[in-house]
N, CA, C and O of each residue as an XYZ file, in Angstrom:
320
protein
N      51.487    -30.466   -161.806
C      50.879    -30.532   -163.126
C      51.665    -29.630   -164.070
O      51.939    -28.477   -163.737
N      52.024    -30.134   -165.227
C      52.763    -29.342   -166.211
C      51.785    -28.708   -167.185
O      50.592    -29.012   -167.176
N      52.307    -27.819   -168.029
C      51.461    -27.182   -169.030
C      50.901    -28.209   -170.008
O      49.867    -27.965   -170.630
N      51.554    -29.332   -170.150
C      51.057    -30.366   -171.067
C      49.863    -31.120   -170.477
O      49.024    -31.632   -171.218
N      49.785    -31.188   -169.145
C      48.722    -31.936   -168.491
C      47.499    -31.077   -168.179
O      46.389    -31.597   -168.061
N      47.692    -29.784   -168.047
C      46.602    -28.902   -167.631
C      45.627    -28.672   -168.771
O      46.038    -28.504   -169.920
N      44.329    -28.665   -168.457
C      43.373    -28.280   -169.487
C      43.580    -26.801   -169.785
O      43.661    -25.985   -168.867
N      43.665    -26.457   -171.056
C      44.028    -25.089   -171.419
C      42.921    -24.466   -172.264
O      42.483    -25.036   -173.263
N      42.479    -23.282   -171.839
C      41.556    -22.525   -172.685
C      42.397    -21.652   -173.606
O      43.591    -21.468   -173.369
N      41.795    -21.123   -174.634
C      42.533    -20.349   -175.629
C      43.273    -19.161   -175.009
O      44.457    -18.992   -175.303
N      42.640    -18.315   -174.155
C      43.423    -17.210   -173.594
C      44.637    -17.702   -172.816
O      45.702    -17.089   -172.888
N      44.497    -18.790   -172.078
C      45.627    -19.313   -171.320
C      46.710    -19.803   -172.265
O      47.897    -19.615   -171.999
N      46.315    -20.426   -173.358
C      47.304    -20.870   -174.337
C      48.075    -19.677   -174.882
O      49.297    -19.736   -175.019
N      47.375    -18.606   -175.190
C      48.044    -17.406   -175.709
C      49.023    -16.869   -174.686
O      50.155    -16.527   -175.027
N      48.602    -16.792   -173.444
C      49.469    -16.272   -172.389
C      50.643    -17.196   -172.124
O      51.736    -16.737   -171.792
N      50.425    -18.494   -172.268
C      51.500    -19.439   -171.956
C      52.645    -19.361   -172.951
O      53.727    -19.889   -172.695
N      52.418    -18.705   -174.088
C      53.507    -18.602   -175.069
C      54.682    -17.818   -174.519
O      55.789    -17.912   -175.051
N      54.463    -17.040   -173.457
C      55.588    -16.322   -172.856
C      56.417    -17.236   -171.959
O      57.588    -16.948   -171.711
N      55.843    -18.320   -171.472
C      56.560    -19.261   -170.594
C      57.196    -20.409   -171.370
O      58.263    -20.898   -171.001
N      56.553    -20.828   -172.421
C      56.995    -22.010   -173.168
C      58.426    -21.869   -173.695
O      59.195    -22.823   -173.581
N      58.822    -20.720   -174.270
C      60.203    -20.648   -174.756
C      61.241    -20.916   -173.664
O      62.261    -21.556   -173.923
N      60.992    -20.440   -172.466
C      61.911    -20.720   -171.358
C      61.965    -22.195   -171.035
O      63.034    -22.741   -170.759
N      60.813    -22.841   -171.068
C      60.786    -24.286   -170.817
C      61.520    -25.041   -171.915
O      62.247    -25.996   -171.643
N      61.326    -24.607   -173.157
C      62.017    -25.261   -174.271
C      63.530    -25.049   -174.182
O      64.304    -25.906   -174.608
N      63.949    -23.908   -173.630
C      65.374    -23.576   -173.539
C      66.069    -24.249   -172.359
O      67.291    -24.395   -172.349
N      65.288    -24.653   -171.376
C      65.885    -25.235   -170.166
C      66.789    -26.417   -170.513
O      66.384    -27.348   -171.210
N      68.035    -26.355   -170.006
C      68.990    -27.439   -170.218
C      69.730    -27.373   -171.542
O      70.578    -28.221   -171.821
N      69.419    -26.374   -172.362
C      70.086    -26.244   -173.653
C      71.230    -25.238   -173.558
O      71.240    -24.375   -172.679
N      72.180    -25.356   -174.461
C      73.222    -24.329   -174.590
C      72.569    -23.081   -175.173
O      71.514    -23.164   -175.801
N      73.192    -21.935   -174.966
C      72.621    -20.681   -175.450
C      72.398    -20.707   -176.963
O      71.389    -20.200   -177.452
N      73.327    -21.290   -177.692
C      73.192    -21.372   -179.146
C      71.944    -22.175   -179.531
O      71.236    -21.830   -180.477
N      71.691    -23.245   -178.786
C      70.505    -24.063   -179.051
C      69.230    -23.301   -178.705
O      68.233    -23.388   -179.423
N      69.266    -22.557   -177.610
C      68.096    -21.771   -177.205
C      67.800    -20.678   -178.221
O      66.636    -20.352   -178.457
N      68.830    -20.111   -178.821
C      68.624    -19.095   -179.856
C      67.978    -19.675   -181.110
O      67.438    -18.936   -181.933
N      68.031    -20.979   -181.252
C      67.426    -21.633   -182.420
C      65.941    -21.936   -182.223
O      65.284    -22.398   -183.157
N      65.401    -21.687   -181.034
C      63.974    -21.920   -180.781
C      63.162    -20.940   -181.620
O      63.424    -19.738   -181.619
N      62.188    -21.465   -182.323
C      61.406    -20.646   -183.257
C      59.964    -20.480   -182.793
O      59.503    -21.150   -181.869
N      59.275    -19.575   -183.457
C      57.843    -19.381   -183.224
C      57.097    -20.701   -183.435
O      56.196    -21.047   -182.671
N      57.484    -21.427   -184.478
C      56.828    -22.708   -184.776
C      57.052    -23.727   -183.668
O      56.160    -24.520   -183.369
N      58.231    -23.716   -183.056
C      58.500    -24.622   -181.929
C      57.526    -24.345   -180.789
O      56.984    -25.268   -180.179
N      57.311    -23.059   -180.511
C      56.397    -22.664   -179.438
C      54.976    -23.096   -179.781
O      54.276    -23.654   -178.936
N      54.548    -22.843   -181.013
C      53.199    -23.246   -181.442
C      52.998    -24.751   -181.334
O      51.959    -25.214   -180.864
N      53.993    -25.507   -181.767
C      53.894    -26.973   -181.691
C      53.766    -27.429   -180.243
O      52.973    -28.319   -179.934
N      54.547    -26.818   -179.359
C      54.562    -27.227   -177.954
C      53.205    -27.026   -177.285
O      52.803    -27.835   -176.448
N      52.499    -25.961   -177.644
C      51.198    -25.713   -177.009
C      50.034    -26.278   -177.812
O      48.876    -26.145   -177.414
N      50.338    -26.900   -178.928
C      49.278    -27.525   -179.710
C      48.551    -26.573   -180.634
O      47.409    -26.829   -181.015
N      49.200    -25.474   -181.002
C      48.627    -24.527   -181.953
C      47.775    -23.463   -181.287
O      47.428    -23.561   -180.110
N      47.448    -22.446   -182.068
C      46.605    -21.332   -181.639
C      45.713    -20.927   -182.804
O      46.040    -21.191   -183.961
N      44.599    -20.295   -182.505
C      43.793    -19.745   -183.590
C      44.603    -18.682   -184.341
O      45.491    -18.053   -183.764
N      44.301    -18.486   -185.606
C      45.056    -17.534   -186.424
C      45.183    -16.163   -185.763
O      46.230    -15.525   -185.865
N      44.138    -15.707   -185.093
C      44.148    -14.377   -184.475
C      45.154    -14.284   -183.325
O      45.509    -13.179   -182.913
N      45.615    -15.411   -182.803
C      46.531    -15.404   -181.656
C      47.933    -15.907   -181.985
O      48.787    -15.963   -181.101
N      48.180    -16.270   -183.225
C      49.476    -16.844   -183.596
C      50.622    -15.883   -183.303
O      51.725    -16.319   -182.977
N      50.374    -14.587   -183.416
C      51.437    -13.615   -183.148
C      51.995    -13.748   -181.729
O      53.135    -13.362   -181.469
N      51.195    -14.290   -180.815
C      51.648    -14.456   -179.432
C      52.867    -15.366   -179.357
O      53.756    -15.143   -178.536
N      52.917    -16.383   -180.202
C      54.046    -17.312   -180.155
C      55.336    -16.631   -180.565
O      56.403    -16.965   -180.050
N      55.254    -15.680   -181.486
C      56.479    -15.005   -181.919
C      56.998    -14.074   -180.828
O      58.206    -13.858   -180.725
N      56.104    -13.525   -180.018
C      56.544    -12.636   -178.945
C      57.391    -13.384   -177.925
O      58.429    -12.883   -177.492
N      56.960    -14.571   -177.543
C      57.715    -15.349   -176.562
C      59.104    -15.712   -177.057
O      60.084    -15.586   -176.322
N      59.190    -16.164   -178.304
C      60.488    -16.531   -178.873
C      61.375    -15.295   -179.017
O      62.575    -15.357   -178.749
N      60.787    -14.171   -179.440
C      61.576    -12.945   -179.594
C      62.138    -12.470   -178.261
O      63.298    -12.067   -178.182
N      61.325    -12.517   -177.219
C      61.798    -12.081   -175.900
C      62.915    -12.993   -175.401
O      63.893    -12.511   -174.831
N      62.785    -14.295   -175.606
C      63.848    -15.229   -175.225
C      65.144    -14.862   -175.940
O      66.201    -14.778   -175.314
N      65.063    -14.644   -177.246
C      66.253    -14.304   -178.030
C      66.859    -12.978   -177.559
O      68.079    -12.853   -177.446
N      66.003    -11.996   -177.287
C      66.491    -10.701   -176.810
C      67.207    -10.846   -175.466
O      68.253    -10.234   -175.251
N      66.648    -11.651   -174.566
C      67.257    -11.849   -173.248
C      68.617    -12.530   -173.365
O      69.568    -12.146   -172.685
N      68.708    -13.531   -174.219
C      69.986    -14.238   -174.404
C      71.019    -13.293   -175.002
O      72.160    -13.253   -174.542
N      70.634    -12.540   -176.013
C      71.570    -11.607   -176.649
C      72.023    -10.528   -175.666
O      73.185    -10.121   -175.679
N      71.110    -10.070   -174.821
C      71.469     -9.080   -173.806
C      72.462     -9.680   -172.816
O      73.440     -9.030   -172.448
N      72.219    -10.899   -172.391
C      73.138    -11.597   -171.485
C      74.522    -11.738   -172.125
O      75.537    -11.450   -171.491
N      74.554    -12.181   -173.379
C      75.841    -12.359   -174.059
C      76.575    -11.029   -174.210
O      77.796    -10.974   -174.058
N      75.840     -9.959   -174.507
C      76.445     -8.631   -174.628
C      77.062     -8.210   -173.301
O      78.192     -7.722   -173.264
N      76.325     -8.398   -172.217
C      76.834     -8.012   -170.893
C      78.046     -8.839   -170.497
O      78.984     -8.314   -169.898
N      78.037    -10.128   -170.824
C      79.194    -10.974   -170.537
C      80.405    -10.528   -171.337
O      81.532    -10.543   -170.844
N      80.156    -10.131   -172.578
C      81.241     -9.656   -173.433
C      81.834     -8.357   -172.893
O      83.050     -8.162   -172.916
N      80.970     -7.475   -172.409
C      81.438     -6.211   -171.836
C      82.275     -6.436   -170.573
O      83.185     -5.661   -170.277
N      81.960     -7.497   -169.837
C      82.721     -7.837   -168.641
C      84.016     -8.559   -168.974
O      84.892     -8.718   -168.124
N      84.125     -8.995   -170.230
C      85.306     -9.745   -170.631
C      85.195    -11.224   -170.343
O      86.197    -11.939   -170.340
N      83.960    -11.692   -170.095
C      83.717    -13.108   -169.819
C      83.385    -13.788   -171.137
O      82.590    -13.267   -171.920
N      83.981    -14.943   -171.391
C      83.668    -15.649   -172.637
C      82.788    -16.832   -172.399
O      82.431    -17.536   -173.344
């Protein structure tokens, strides 16, 4: 069962925002994954109540931070 098929309560939807960016990034080039936005995450989970919208930005920010950290480490190793 995928996140799209599972019945989701609001707390689970909020928590799933940390997983959704990775799913959206799967199979994409790093540049494409860096283009994933908070709105992309919100659309994928079908929205959140206003009080929980900030959760979507956390997932996208962490994805971007992880990619940038990876690219920095590759650059330090001399890998392009």
